[in-house]
Amino acid sequence: MKFLAPLLVVLAAPAAAAPAFPMGPTIQIAMTDHGYVPRTITLRAGRPYTLRFVNRSERGHDFTANAFLGQARVSPRDGYLLRHNKVDLDPGQSATLRIVAPQVHGARFEFHSQHLTDAASDLKGDIYVR
């Protein structure tokens, strides 16, 4: 019974709440067969943002931003959306990714689609961090 008392104290203690991830303005990024809308995104270094991806196409597309997503802080709750620093969406699908922009002033990051069907298309753009 002596060993159970400390265990009961630990089990009875309230679970520590995870710190809230900062909320920021929402930027909608549409994927179409003709490109991303918008193609240029400007963010402020160290500021939170909500990226809302919407695939308005009849085929799958992705948003690949290796350097940017590799340096941005992503909400732990949304991290499951990323596979190799990309968000992959089926036709008509949408996803929300909460991030904090990297702390790199004056940086330019490229984004594009890695789908084979998009290789010859104009699915690319830039993220500028000021």
Short mmCIF file of N, CA, C and O in Angstrom, two decimals:
data_model
loop_
_atom_site.label_atom_id
_atom_site.label_comp_id
_atom_site.label_asym_id
_atom_site.label_seq_id
_atom_site.Cartn_x
_atom_site.Cartn_y
_atom_site.Cartn_z
N MET A 1 0.81 -1.19 0.00
CA MET A 1 0.00 0.00 0.00
C MET A 1 0.86 1.26 0.00
O MET A 1 0.45 2.28 -0.49
N LYS A 2 2.08 1.13 0.56
CA LYS A 2 2.96 2.29 0.60
C LYS A 2 3.32 2.75 -0.82
O LYS A 2 3.54 3.91 -1.06
N PHE A 3 3.40 1.82 -1.74
CA PHE A 3 3.77 2.16 -3.11
C PHE A 3 2.60 2.78 -3.88
O PHE A 3 2.80 3.48 -4.84
N LEU A 4 1.39 2.50 -3.49
CA LEU A 4 0.22 3.02 -4.19
C LEU A 4 -0.06 4.49 -3.89
O LEU A 4 -0.59 5.20 -4.73
N ALA A 5 0.31 4.97 -2.72
CA ALA A 5 0.02 6.36 -2.34
C ALA A 5 0.63 7.36 -3.32
O ALA A 5 -0.08 8.25 -3.80
N PRO A 6 1.92 7.28 -3.66
CA PRO A 6 2.45 8.24 -4.64
C PRO A 6 1.80 8.11 -6.01
O PRO A 6 1.59 9.09 -6.70
N LEU A 7 1.46 6.88 -6.39
CA LEU A 7 0.81 6.66 -7.66
C LEU A 7 -0.56 7.31 -7.69
O LEU A 7 -0.94 7.94 -8.68
N LEU A 8 -1.30 7.22 -6.61
CA LEU A 8 -2.62 7.84 -6.54
C LEU A 8 -2.52 9.36 -6.62
O LEU A 8 -3.35 10.01 -7.23
N VAL A 9 -1.50 9.93 -6.02
CA VAL A 9 -1.30 11.37 -6.08
C VAL A 9 -1.05 11.79 -7.52
O VAL A 9 -1.61 12.77 -8.01
N VAL A 10 -0.21 11.05 -8.23
CA VAL A 10 0.09 11.37 -9.63
C VAL A 10 -1.16 11.23 -10.49
O VAL A 10 -1.45 12.07 -11.33
N LEU A 11 -1.92 10.18 -10.30
CA LEU A 11 -3.11 9.95 -11.10
C LEU A 11 -4.20 10.98 -10.80
O LEU A 11 -4.98 11.33 -11.66
N ALA A 12 -4.26 11.47 -9.56
CA ALA A 12 -5.29 12.42 -9.17
C ALA A 12 -4.94 13.84 -9.59
O ALA A 12 -5.80 14.70 -9.67
N ALA A 13 -3.68 14.11 -9.87
CA ALA A 13 -3.26 15.46 -10.27
C ALA A 13 -3.85 15.79 -11.64
O ALA A 13 -3.88 14.96 -12.52
N PRO A 14 -4.34 17.04 -11.81
CA PRO A 14 -4.90 17.39 -13.12
C PRO A 14 -3.81 17.41 -14.19
O PRO A 14 -2.67 17.78 -13.93
N ALA A 15 -4.19 16.98 -15.36
CA ALA A 15 -3.23 16.97 -16.47
C ALA A 15 -2.90 18.41 -16.85
O ALA A 15 -3.78 19.27 -16.90
N ALA A 16 -1.64 18.66 -17.10
CA ALA A 16 -1.22 19.99 -17.50
C ALA A 16 -1.77 20.29 -18.90
O ALA A 16 -1.62 19.49 -19.81
N ALA A 17 -2.41 21.41 -19.02
CA ALA A 17 -2.96 21.80 -20.31
C ALA A 17 -1.83 22.21 -21.25
O ALA A 17 -0.90 22.88 -20.85
N ALA A 18 -1.93 21.76 -22.49
CA ALA A 18 -0.93 22.14 -23.48
C ALA A 18 -1.08 23.62 -23.77
O ALA A 18 -2.20 24.13 -23.84
N PRO A 19 0.04 24.34 -23.90
CA PRO A 19 -0.09 25.76 -24.19
C PRO A 19 -0.80 25.98 -25.51
O PRO A 19 -0.61 25.23 -26.47
N ALA A 20 -1.64 27.00 -25.55
CA ALA A 20 -2.39 27.30 -26.78
C ALA A 20 -1.43 27.77 -27.86
O ALA A 20 -0.51 28.53 -27.59
N PHE A 21 -1.66 27.29 -29.07
CA PHE A 21 -0.85 27.73 -30.20
C PHE A 21 -1.38 29.08 -30.63
O PHE A 21 -2.59 29.28 -30.72
N PRO A 22 -0.51 30.04 -30.92
CA PRO A 22 -0.99 31.38 -31.27
C PRO A 22 -1.83 31.38 -32.55
O PRO A 22 -1.53 30.67 -33.49
N MET A 23 -2.88 32.17 -32.55
CA MET A 23 -3.74 32.30 -33.71
C MET A 23 -3.32 33.54 -34.50
O MET A 23 -2.90 34.53 -33.92
N GLY A 24 -3.43 33.47 -35.80
CA GLY A 24 -3.10 34.60 -36.65
C GLY A 24 -4.08 34.73 -37.78
O GLY A 24 -5.01 33.94 -37.90
N PRO A 25 -3.88 35.72 -38.63
CA PRO A 25 -4.79 35.90 -39.76
C PRO A 25 -4.77 34.70 -40.69
O PRO A 25 -3.76 34.01 -40.81
N THR A 26 -5.90 34.47 -41.34
CA THR A 26 -6.03 33.35 -42.27
C THR A 26 -5.67 33.78 -43.68
O THR A 26 -6.13 34.82 -44.16
N ILE A 27 -4.86 32.97 -44.33
CA ILE A 27 -4.50 33.17 -45.73
C ILE A 27 -5.00 31.94 -46.48
O ILE A 27 -4.58 30.82 -46.19
N GLN A 28 -5.93 32.16 -47.40
CA GLN A 28 -6.45 31.05 -48.19
C GLN A 28 -5.59 30.86 -49.43
O GLN A 28 -5.29 31.82 -50.13
N ILE A 29 -5.20 29.62 -49.68
CA ILE A 29 -4.39 29.26 -50.83
C ILE A 29 -5.17 28.24 -51.64
O ILE A 29 -5.39 27.11 -51.19
N ALA A 30 -5.62 28.66 -52.83
CA ALA A 30 -6.39 27.77 -53.70
C ALA A 30 -5.46 27.08 -54.69
O ALA A 30 -4.53 27.68 -55.21
N MET A 31 -5.71 25.80 -54.90
CA MET A 31 -4.98 25.01 -55.89
C MET A 31 -5.93 24.77 -57.06
O MET A 31 -7.03 24.27 -56.86
N THR A 32 -5.49 25.16 -58.24
CA THR A 32 -6.30 24.93 -59.43
C THR A 32 -5.42 24.23 -60.46
O THR A 32 -4.21 24.08 -60.24
N ASP A 33 -5.99 23.86 -61.59
CA ASP A 33 -5.19 23.23 -62.64
C ASP A 33 -4.28 24.24 -63.33
O ASP A 33 -3.39 23.87 -64.08
N HIS A 34 -4.48 25.52 -63.06
CA HIS A 34 -3.70 26.57 -63.70
C HIS A 34 -2.71 27.25 -62.76
O HIS A 34 -1.99 28.14 -63.19
N GLY A 35 -2.71 26.87 -61.51
CA GLY A 35 -1.76 27.45 -60.56
C GLY A 35 -2.36 27.68 -59.19
O GLY A 35 -3.50 27.29 -58.91
N TYR A 36 -1.57 28.30 -58.35
CA TYR A 36 -2.01 28.65 -57.00
C TYR A 36 -2.58 30.07 -57.01
O TYR A 36 -2.12 30.93 -57.75
N VAL A 37 -3.54 30.30 -56.16
CA VAL A 37 -4.09 31.64 -55.96
C VAL A 37 -4.10 31.89 -54.46
O VAL A 37 -4.81 31.19 -53.74
N PRO A 38 -3.27 32.80 -53.95
CA PRO A 38 -2.32 33.66 -54.65
C PRO A 38 -1.01 32.92 -54.94
O PRO A 38 -0.71 31.91 -54.33
N ARG A 39 -0.24 33.48 -55.83
CA ARG A 39 1.08 32.92 -56.16
C ARG A 39 2.18 33.54 -55.31
O ARG A 39 3.28 33.00 -55.25
N THR A 40 1.89 34.68 -54.72
CA THR A 40 2.84 35.36 -53.85
C THR A 40 2.20 35.59 -52.49
O THR A 40 1.08 36.12 -52.42
N ILE A 41 2.89 35.16 -51.45
CA ILE A 41 2.40 35.31 -50.08
C ILE A 41 3.47 36.07 -49.30
O ILE A 41 4.65 35.70 -49.35
N THR A 42 3.06 37.11 -48.60
CA THR A 42 4.00 37.88 -47.79
C THR A 42 3.62 37.75 -46.33
O THR A 42 2.46 37.99 -45.95
N LEU A 43 4.58 37.34 -45.51
CA LEU A 43 4.37 37.12 -44.07
C LEU A 43 5.37 37.95 -43.27
O LEU A 43 6.42 38.32 -43.79
N ARG A 44 5.06 38.17 -42.02
CA ARG A 44 5.99 38.85 -41.13
C ARG A 44 6.70 37.81 -40.27
O ARG A 44 6.08 36.87 -39.76
N ALA A 45 7.99 37.96 -40.14
CA ALA A 45 8.82 37.01 -39.39
C ALA A 45 8.31 36.86 -37.96
O ALA A 45 7.99 37.84 -37.29
N GLY A 46 8.21 35.61 -37.52
CA GLY A 46 7.83 35.31 -36.15
C GLY A 46 6.36 35.49 -35.82
O GLY A 46 5.96 35.31 -34.68
N ARG A 47 5.54 35.80 -36.79
CA ARG A 47 4.11 36.02 -36.56
C ARG A 47 3.30 34.76 -36.88
O ARG A 47 3.64 34.02 -37.80
N PRO A 48 2.20 34.55 -36.16
CA PRO A 48 1.36 33.38 -36.44
C PRO A 48 0.43 33.63 -37.63
O PRO A 48 0.00 34.77 -37.87
N TYR A 49 0.14 32.56 -38.34
CA TYR A 49 -0.78 32.60 -39.48
C TYR A 49 -1.53 31.28 -39.54
O TYR A 49 -1.04 30.24 -39.10
N THR A 50 -2.71 31.34 -40.14
CA THR A 50 -3.48 30.15 -40.44
C THR A 50 -3.52 30.02 -41.95
O THR A 50 -4.03 30.91 -42.63
N LEU A 51 -2.93 28.95 -42.48
CA LEU A 51 -2.93 28.70 -43.92
C LEU A 51 -4.07 27.75 -44.24
O LEU A 51 -4.11 26.63 -43.72
N ARG A 52 -4.99 28.20 -45.05
CA ARG A 52 -6.16 27.40 -45.42
C ARG A 52 -6.00 26.99 -46.87
O ARG A 52 -6.07 27.82 -47.78
N PHE A 53 -5.74 25.71 -47.11
CA PHE A 53 -5.54 25.17 -48.46
C PHE A 53 -6.85 24.60 -48.98
O PHE A 53 -7.53 23.87 -48.27
N VAL A 54 -7.18 24.92 -50.22
CA VAL A 54 -8.40 24.41 -50.86
C VAL A 54 -8.03 23.95 -52.26
O VAL A 54 -7.49 24.71 -53.05
N ASN A 55 -8.30 22.67 -52.55
CA ASN A 55 -8.05 22.13 -53.89
C ASN A 55 -9.33 22.29 -54.70
O ASN A 55 -10.29 21.55 -54.53
N ARG A 56 -9.33 23.25 -55.59
CA ARG A 56 -10.51 23.53 -56.44
C ARG A 56 -10.43 22.82 -57.78
O ARG A 56 -11.07 23.22 -58.74
N SER A 57 -9.65 21.80 -57.84
CA SER A 57 -9.41 21.08 -59.09
C SER A 57 -10.12 19.73 -59.09
O SER A 57 -10.58 19.26 -58.05
N GLU A 58 -10.14 19.12 -60.25
CA GLU A 58 -10.71 17.77 -60.39
C GLU A 58 -9.63 16.70 -60.23
O GLU A 58 -9.90 15.53 -60.43
N ARG A 59 -8.42 17.13 -59.88
CA ARG A 59 -7.33 16.17 -59.66
C ARG A 59 -6.53 16.60 -58.43
O ARG A 59 -6.63 17.73 -57.97
N GLY A 60 -5.71 15.69 -57.94
CA GLY A 60 -4.92 15.96 -56.75
C GLY A 60 -3.79 16.94 -57.00
O GLY A 60 -3.21 16.98 -58.10
N HIS A 61 -3.48 17.76 -56.01
CA HIS A 61 -2.35 18.69 -56.04
C HIS A 61 -1.74 18.70 -54.65
O HIS A 61 -2.34 18.25 -53.68
N ASP A 62 -0.54 19.24 -54.57
CA ASP A 62 0.06 19.42 -53.26
C ASP A 62 0.70 20.80 -53.17
O ASP A 62 0.88 21.49 -54.16
N PHE A 63 0.99 21.19 -51.95
CA PHE A 63 1.70 22.44 -51.65
C PHE A 63 2.98 22.02 -50.97
O PHE A 63 2.98 21.60 -49.82
N THR A 64 4.08 22.04 -51.74
CA THR A 64 5.39 21.65 -51.22
C THR A 64 6.22 22.91 -51.00
O THR A 64 6.39 23.70 -51.93
N ALA A 65 6.69 23.07 -49.79
CA ALA A 65 7.52 24.23 -49.43
C ALA A 65 8.58 23.75 -48.44
O ALA A 65 8.50 24.03 -47.25
N ASN A 66 9.54 22.99 -48.96
CA ASN A 66 10.53 22.34 -48.09
C ASN A 66 11.23 23.29 -47.13
O ASN A 66 11.22 23.09 -45.92
N ALA A 67 11.84 24.33 -47.65
CA ALA A 67 12.61 25.24 -46.80
C ALA A 67 11.70 26.01 -45.84
O ALA A 67 11.99 26.13 -44.65
N PHE A 68 10.58 26.50 -46.36
CA PHE A 68 9.67 27.30 -45.53
C PHE A 68 9.07 26.45 -44.40
O PHE A 68 9.17 26.81 -43.23
N LEU A 69 8.44 25.35 -44.75
CA LEU A 69 7.79 24.52 -43.72
C LEU A 69 8.82 23.85 -42.82
O LEU A 69 8.51 23.51 -41.67
N GLY A 70 10.03 23.68 -43.30
CA GLY A 70 11.10 23.14 -42.47
C GLY A 70 11.55 24.11 -41.39
O GLY A 70 12.05 23.71 -40.34
N GLN A 71 11.37 25.42 -41.64
CA GLN A 71 11.78 26.44 -40.67
C GLN A 71 10.63 27.03 -39.87
O GLN A 71 10.83 27.59 -38.80
N ALA A 72 9.41 26.94 -40.40
CA ALA A 72 8.25 27.47 -39.70
C ALA A 72 7.92 26.58 -38.50
O ALA A 72 8.24 25.39 -38.50
N ARG A 73 7.30 27.16 -37.51
CA ARG A 73 6.81 26.38 -36.37
C ARG A 73 5.36 26.00 -36.69
O ARG A 73 4.54 26.87 -36.96
N VAL A 74 5.07 24.72 -36.71
CA VAL A 74 3.76 24.20 -37.07
C VAL A 74 3.04 23.76 -35.80
O VAL A 74 3.65 23.14 -34.92
N SER A 75 1.76 24.08 -35.72
CA SER A 75 0.97 23.66 -34.57
C SER A 75 1.05 22.14 -34.42
O SER A 75 0.86 21.41 -35.40
N PRO A 76 1.32 21.65 -33.22
CA PRO A 76 1.37 20.19 -33.03
C PRO A 76 0.06 19.52 -33.43
O PRO A 76 0.06 18.39 -33.91
N ARG A 77 -1.04 20.23 -33.29
CA ARG A 77 -2.34 19.67 -33.65
C ARG A 77 -2.48 19.50 -35.16
O ARG A 77 -3.24 18.66 -35.63
N ASP A 78 -1.76 20.30 -35.95
CA ASP A 78 -1.88 20.26 -37.40
C ASP A 78 -0.74 19.52 -38.08
O ASP A 78 -0.75 19.32 -39.29
N GLY A 79 0.26 19.12 -37.33
CA GLY A 79 1.45 18.48 -37.90
C GLY A 79 1.15 17.23 -38.70
O GLY A 79 1.90 16.89 -39.62
N TYR A 80 0.06 16.54 -38.40
CA TYR A 80 -0.28 15.31 -39.13
C TYR A 80 -0.55 15.58 -40.62
O TYR A 80 -0.47 14.67 -41.44
N LEU A 81 -0.86 16.84 -40.97
CA LEU A 81 -1.14 17.18 -42.36
C LEU A 81 0.10 17.17 -43.24
O LEU A 81 0.01 17.05 -44.45
N LEU A 82 1.27 17.33 -42.62
CA LEU A 82 2.52 17.44 -43.37
C LEU A 82 3.17 16.10 -43.59
O LEU A 82 3.33 15.32 -42.66
N ARG A 83 3.57 15.86 -44.81
CA ARG A 83 4.37 14.69 -45.19
C ARG A 83 5.52 15.24 -46.01
O ARG A 83 5.30 15.76 -47.11
N HIS A 84 6.73 15.18 -45.48
CA HIS A 84 7.91 15.68 -46.18
C HIS A 84 7.75 17.15 -46.58
O HIS A 84 8.00 17.53 -47.71
N ASN A 85 7.28 17.96 -45.62
CA ASN A 85 7.09 19.40 -45.81
C ASN A 85 6.15 19.73 -46.97
O ASN A 85 6.38 20.67 -47.73
N LYS A 86 5.09 18.96 -47.08
CA LYS A 86 4.07 19.26 -48.08
C LYS A 86 2.70 18.89 -47.56
O LYS A 86 2.55 18.01 -46.71
N VAL A 87 1.70 19.60 -48.09
CA VAL A 87 0.30 19.31 -47.82
C VAL A 87 -0.27 18.76 -49.11
O VAL A 87 -0.23 19.42 -50.14
N ASP A 88 -0.76 17.54 -49.07
CA ASP A 88 -1.25 16.84 -50.25
C ASP A 88 -2.78 16.75 -50.17
O ASP A 88 -3.32 16.26 -49.18
N LEU A 89 -3.47 17.25 -51.22
CA LEU A 89 -4.93 17.27 -51.20
C LEU A 89 -5.53 16.58 -52.42
O LEU A 89 -5.08 16.79 -53.54
N ASP A 90 -6.55 15.80 -52.17
CA ASP A 90 -7.32 15.19 -53.24
C ASP A 90 -8.28 16.23 -53.83
O ASP A 90 -8.48 17.30 -53.23
N PRO A 91 -8.90 15.94 -54.96
CA PRO A 91 -9.84 16.89 -55.56
C PRO A 91 -10.93 17.31 -54.57
O PRO A 91 -11.51 16.48 -53.87
N GLY A 92 -11.16 18.63 -54.48
CA GLY A 92 -12.20 19.16 -53.62
C GLY A 92 -11.87 19.19 -52.14
O GLY A 92 -12.64 19.72 -51.34
N GLN A 93 -10.74 18.66 -51.74
CA GLN A 93 -10.37 18.58 -50.33
C GLN A 93 -9.77 19.90 -49.86
O GLN A 93 -9.23 20.68 -50.64
N SER A 94 -9.86 20.16 -48.54
CA SER A 94 -9.25 21.34 -47.96
C SER A 94 -8.55 20.95 -46.67
O SER A 94 -8.80 19.89 -46.11
N ALA A 95 -7.65 21.81 -46.21
CA ALA A 95 -6.89 21.56 -44.98
C ALA A 95 -6.47 22.89 -44.38
O ALA A 95 -6.25 23.86 -45.10
N THR A 96 -6.35 22.92 -43.06
CA THR A 96 -5.93 24.12 -42.35
C THR A 96 -4.66 23.81 -41.58
O THR A 96 -4.59 22.83 -40.84
N LEU A 97 -3.67 24.67 -41.75
CA LEU A 97 -2.36 24.50 -41.11
C LEU A 97 -2.02 25.79 -40.38
O LEU A 97 -1.88 26.84 -40.99
N ARG A 98 -1.90 25.70 -39.05
CA ARG A 98 -1.52 26.87 -38.26
C ARG A 98 -0.01 26.87 -38.07
O ARG A 98 0.57 25.85 -37.68
N ILE A 99 0.61 28.00 -38.37
CA ILE A 99 2.07 28.11 -38.33
C ILE A 99 2.49 29.42 -37.66
O ILE A 99 1.70 30.34 -37.51
N VAL A 100 3.76 29.47 -37.30
CA VAL A 100 4.42 30.72 -36.96
C VAL A 100 5.54 30.85 -37.98
O VAL A 100 6.36 29.95 -38.16
N ALA A 101 5.55 31.99 -38.71
CA ALA A 101 6.53 32.20 -39.78
C ALA A 101 7.94 32.15 -39.21
O ALA A 101 8.18 32.55 -38.07
N PRO A 102 8.89 31.66 -40.01
CA PRO A 102 10.29 31.60 -39.56
C PRO A 102 10.82 32.99 -39.19
O PRO A 102 10.38 34.00 -39.74
N GLN A 103 11.79 33.02 -38.31
CA GLN A 103 12.42 34.27 -37.87
C GLN A 103 13.55 34.65 -38.81
O GLN A 103 14.70 34.77 -38.39
N VAL A 104 13.25 34.80 -40.08
CA VAL A 104 14.25 35.17 -41.07
C VAL A 104 13.72 36.35 -41.89
O VAL A 104 12.89 36.18 -42.76
N HIS A 105 14.20 37.52 -41.58
CA HIS A 105 13.74 38.73 -42.27
C HIS A 105 14.35 38.80 -43.67
O HIS A 105 15.51 38.49 -43.87
N GLY A 106 13.53 39.20 -44.64
CA GLY A 106 14.01 39.37 -46.00
C GLY A 106 14.23 38.08 -46.77
O GLY A 106 14.93 38.07 -47.76
N ALA A 107 13.60 37.00 -46.34
CA ALA A 107 13.80 35.70 -47.00
C ALA A 107 12.72 35.46 -48.06
O ALA A 107 11.60 35.94 -47.95
N ARG A 108 13.09 34.69 -49.07
CA ARG A 108 12.16 34.25 -50.12
C ARG A 108 12.19 32.73 -50.15
O ARG A 108 13.26 32.11 -50.23
N PHE A 109 11.01 32.13 -50.08
CA PHE A 109 10.88 30.68 -50.12
C PHE A 109 9.99 30.32 -51.31
O PHE A 109 8.97 30.95 -51.53
N GLU A 110 10.36 29.29 -52.03
CA GLU A 110 9.55 28.82 -53.16
C GLU A 110 8.59 27.74 -52.69
O GLU A 110 8.90 26.97 -51.79
N PHE A 111 7.43 27.67 -53.34
CA PHE A 111 6.52 26.54 -53.15
C PHE A 111 6.06 26.07 -54.52
O PHE A 111 6.08 26.82 -55.49
N HIS A 112 5.69 24.79 -54.60
CA HIS A 112 5.29 24.19 -55.87
C HIS A 112 4.53 22.90 -55.60
O HIS A 112 4.42 22.47 -54.45
N SER A 113 4.04 22.29 -56.67
CA SER A 113 3.40 20.98 -56.57
C SER A 113 4.36 19.92 -57.10
O SER A 113 5.01 20.14 -58.12
N GLN A 114 4.43 18.81 -56.41
CA GLN A 114 5.30 17.71 -56.83
C GLN A 114 4.55 16.62 -57.59
O GLN A 114 5.16 15.64 -57.99
N HIS A 115 3.26 16.79 -57.80
CA HIS A 115 2.52 15.78 -58.56
C HIS A 115 3.07 15.69 -59.97
O HIS A 115 3.38 16.71 -60.59
N LEU A 116 3.19 14.49 -60.47
CA LEU A 116 3.72 14.30 -61.82
C LEU A 116 2.90 15.02 -62.88
O LEU A 116 3.45 15.55 -63.84
N THR A 117 1.61 15.07 -62.70
CA THR A 117 0.75 15.74 -63.67
C THR A 117 0.94 17.26 -63.66
O THR A 117 0.50 17.94 -64.58
N ASP A 118 1.61 17.79 -62.64
CA ASP A 118 1.84 19.23 -62.53
C ASP A 118 3.23 19.64 -62.99
O ASP A 118 3.57 20.82 -62.97
N ALA A 119 4.04 18.70 -63.43
CA ALA A 119 5.43 18.99 -63.80
C ALA A 119 5.54 20.06 -64.88
O ALA A 119 6.43 20.91 -64.83
N ALA A 120 4.66 20.06 -65.84
CA ALA A 120 4.74 21.03 -66.94
C ALA A 120 3.84 22.24 -66.70
O ALA A 120 3.78 23.13 -67.53
N SER A 121 3.14 22.27 -65.57
CA SER A 121 2.22 23.38 -65.31
C SER A 121 2.90 24.50 -64.52
O SER A 121 4.08 24.43 -64.22
N ASP A 122 2.12 25.49 -64.19
CA ASP A 122 2.63 26.66 -63.50
C ASP A 122 2.25 26.64 -62.02
O ASP A 122 1.97 27.67 -61.44
N LEU A 123 2.22 25.46 -61.42
CA LEU A 123 1.89 25.36 -60.00
C LEU A 123 3.13 25.64 -59.17
O LEU A 123 3.83 24.73 -58.72
N LYS A 124 3.40 26.92 -59.00
CA LYS A 124 4.53 27.35 -58.18
C LYS A 124 4.26 28.78 -57.72
O LYS A 124 3.40 29.48 -58.24
N GLY A 125 5.02 29.18 -56.71
CA GLY A 125 4.87 30.53 -56.18
C GLY A 125 5.97 30.83 -55.17
O GLY A 125 6.90 30.04 -55.00
N ASP A 126 5.84 31.98 -54.50
CA ASP A 126 6.85 32.43 -53.56
C ASP A 126 6.22 32.91 -52.26
O ASP A 126 5.13 33.50 -52.27
N ILE A 127 6.93 32.64 -51.17
CA ILE A 127 6.58 33.19 -49.86
C ILE A 127 7.71 34.13 -49.48
O ILE A 127 8.88 33.74 -49.47
N TYR A 128 7.36 35.37 -49.16
CA TYR A 128 8.32 36.35 -48.71
C TYR A 128 8.10 36.59 -47.22
O TYR A 128 6.97 36.79 -46.78
N VAL A 129 9.17 36.55 -46.47
CA VAL A 129 9.11 36.82 -45.03
C VAL A 129 9.82 38.13 -44.78
O VAL A 129 11.00 38.28 -45.08
N ARG A 130 9.10 39.09 -44.25
CA ARG A 130 9.65 40.43 -43.99
C ARG A 130 9.91 40.63 -42.53
O ARG A 130 9.29 40.11 -41.70
#
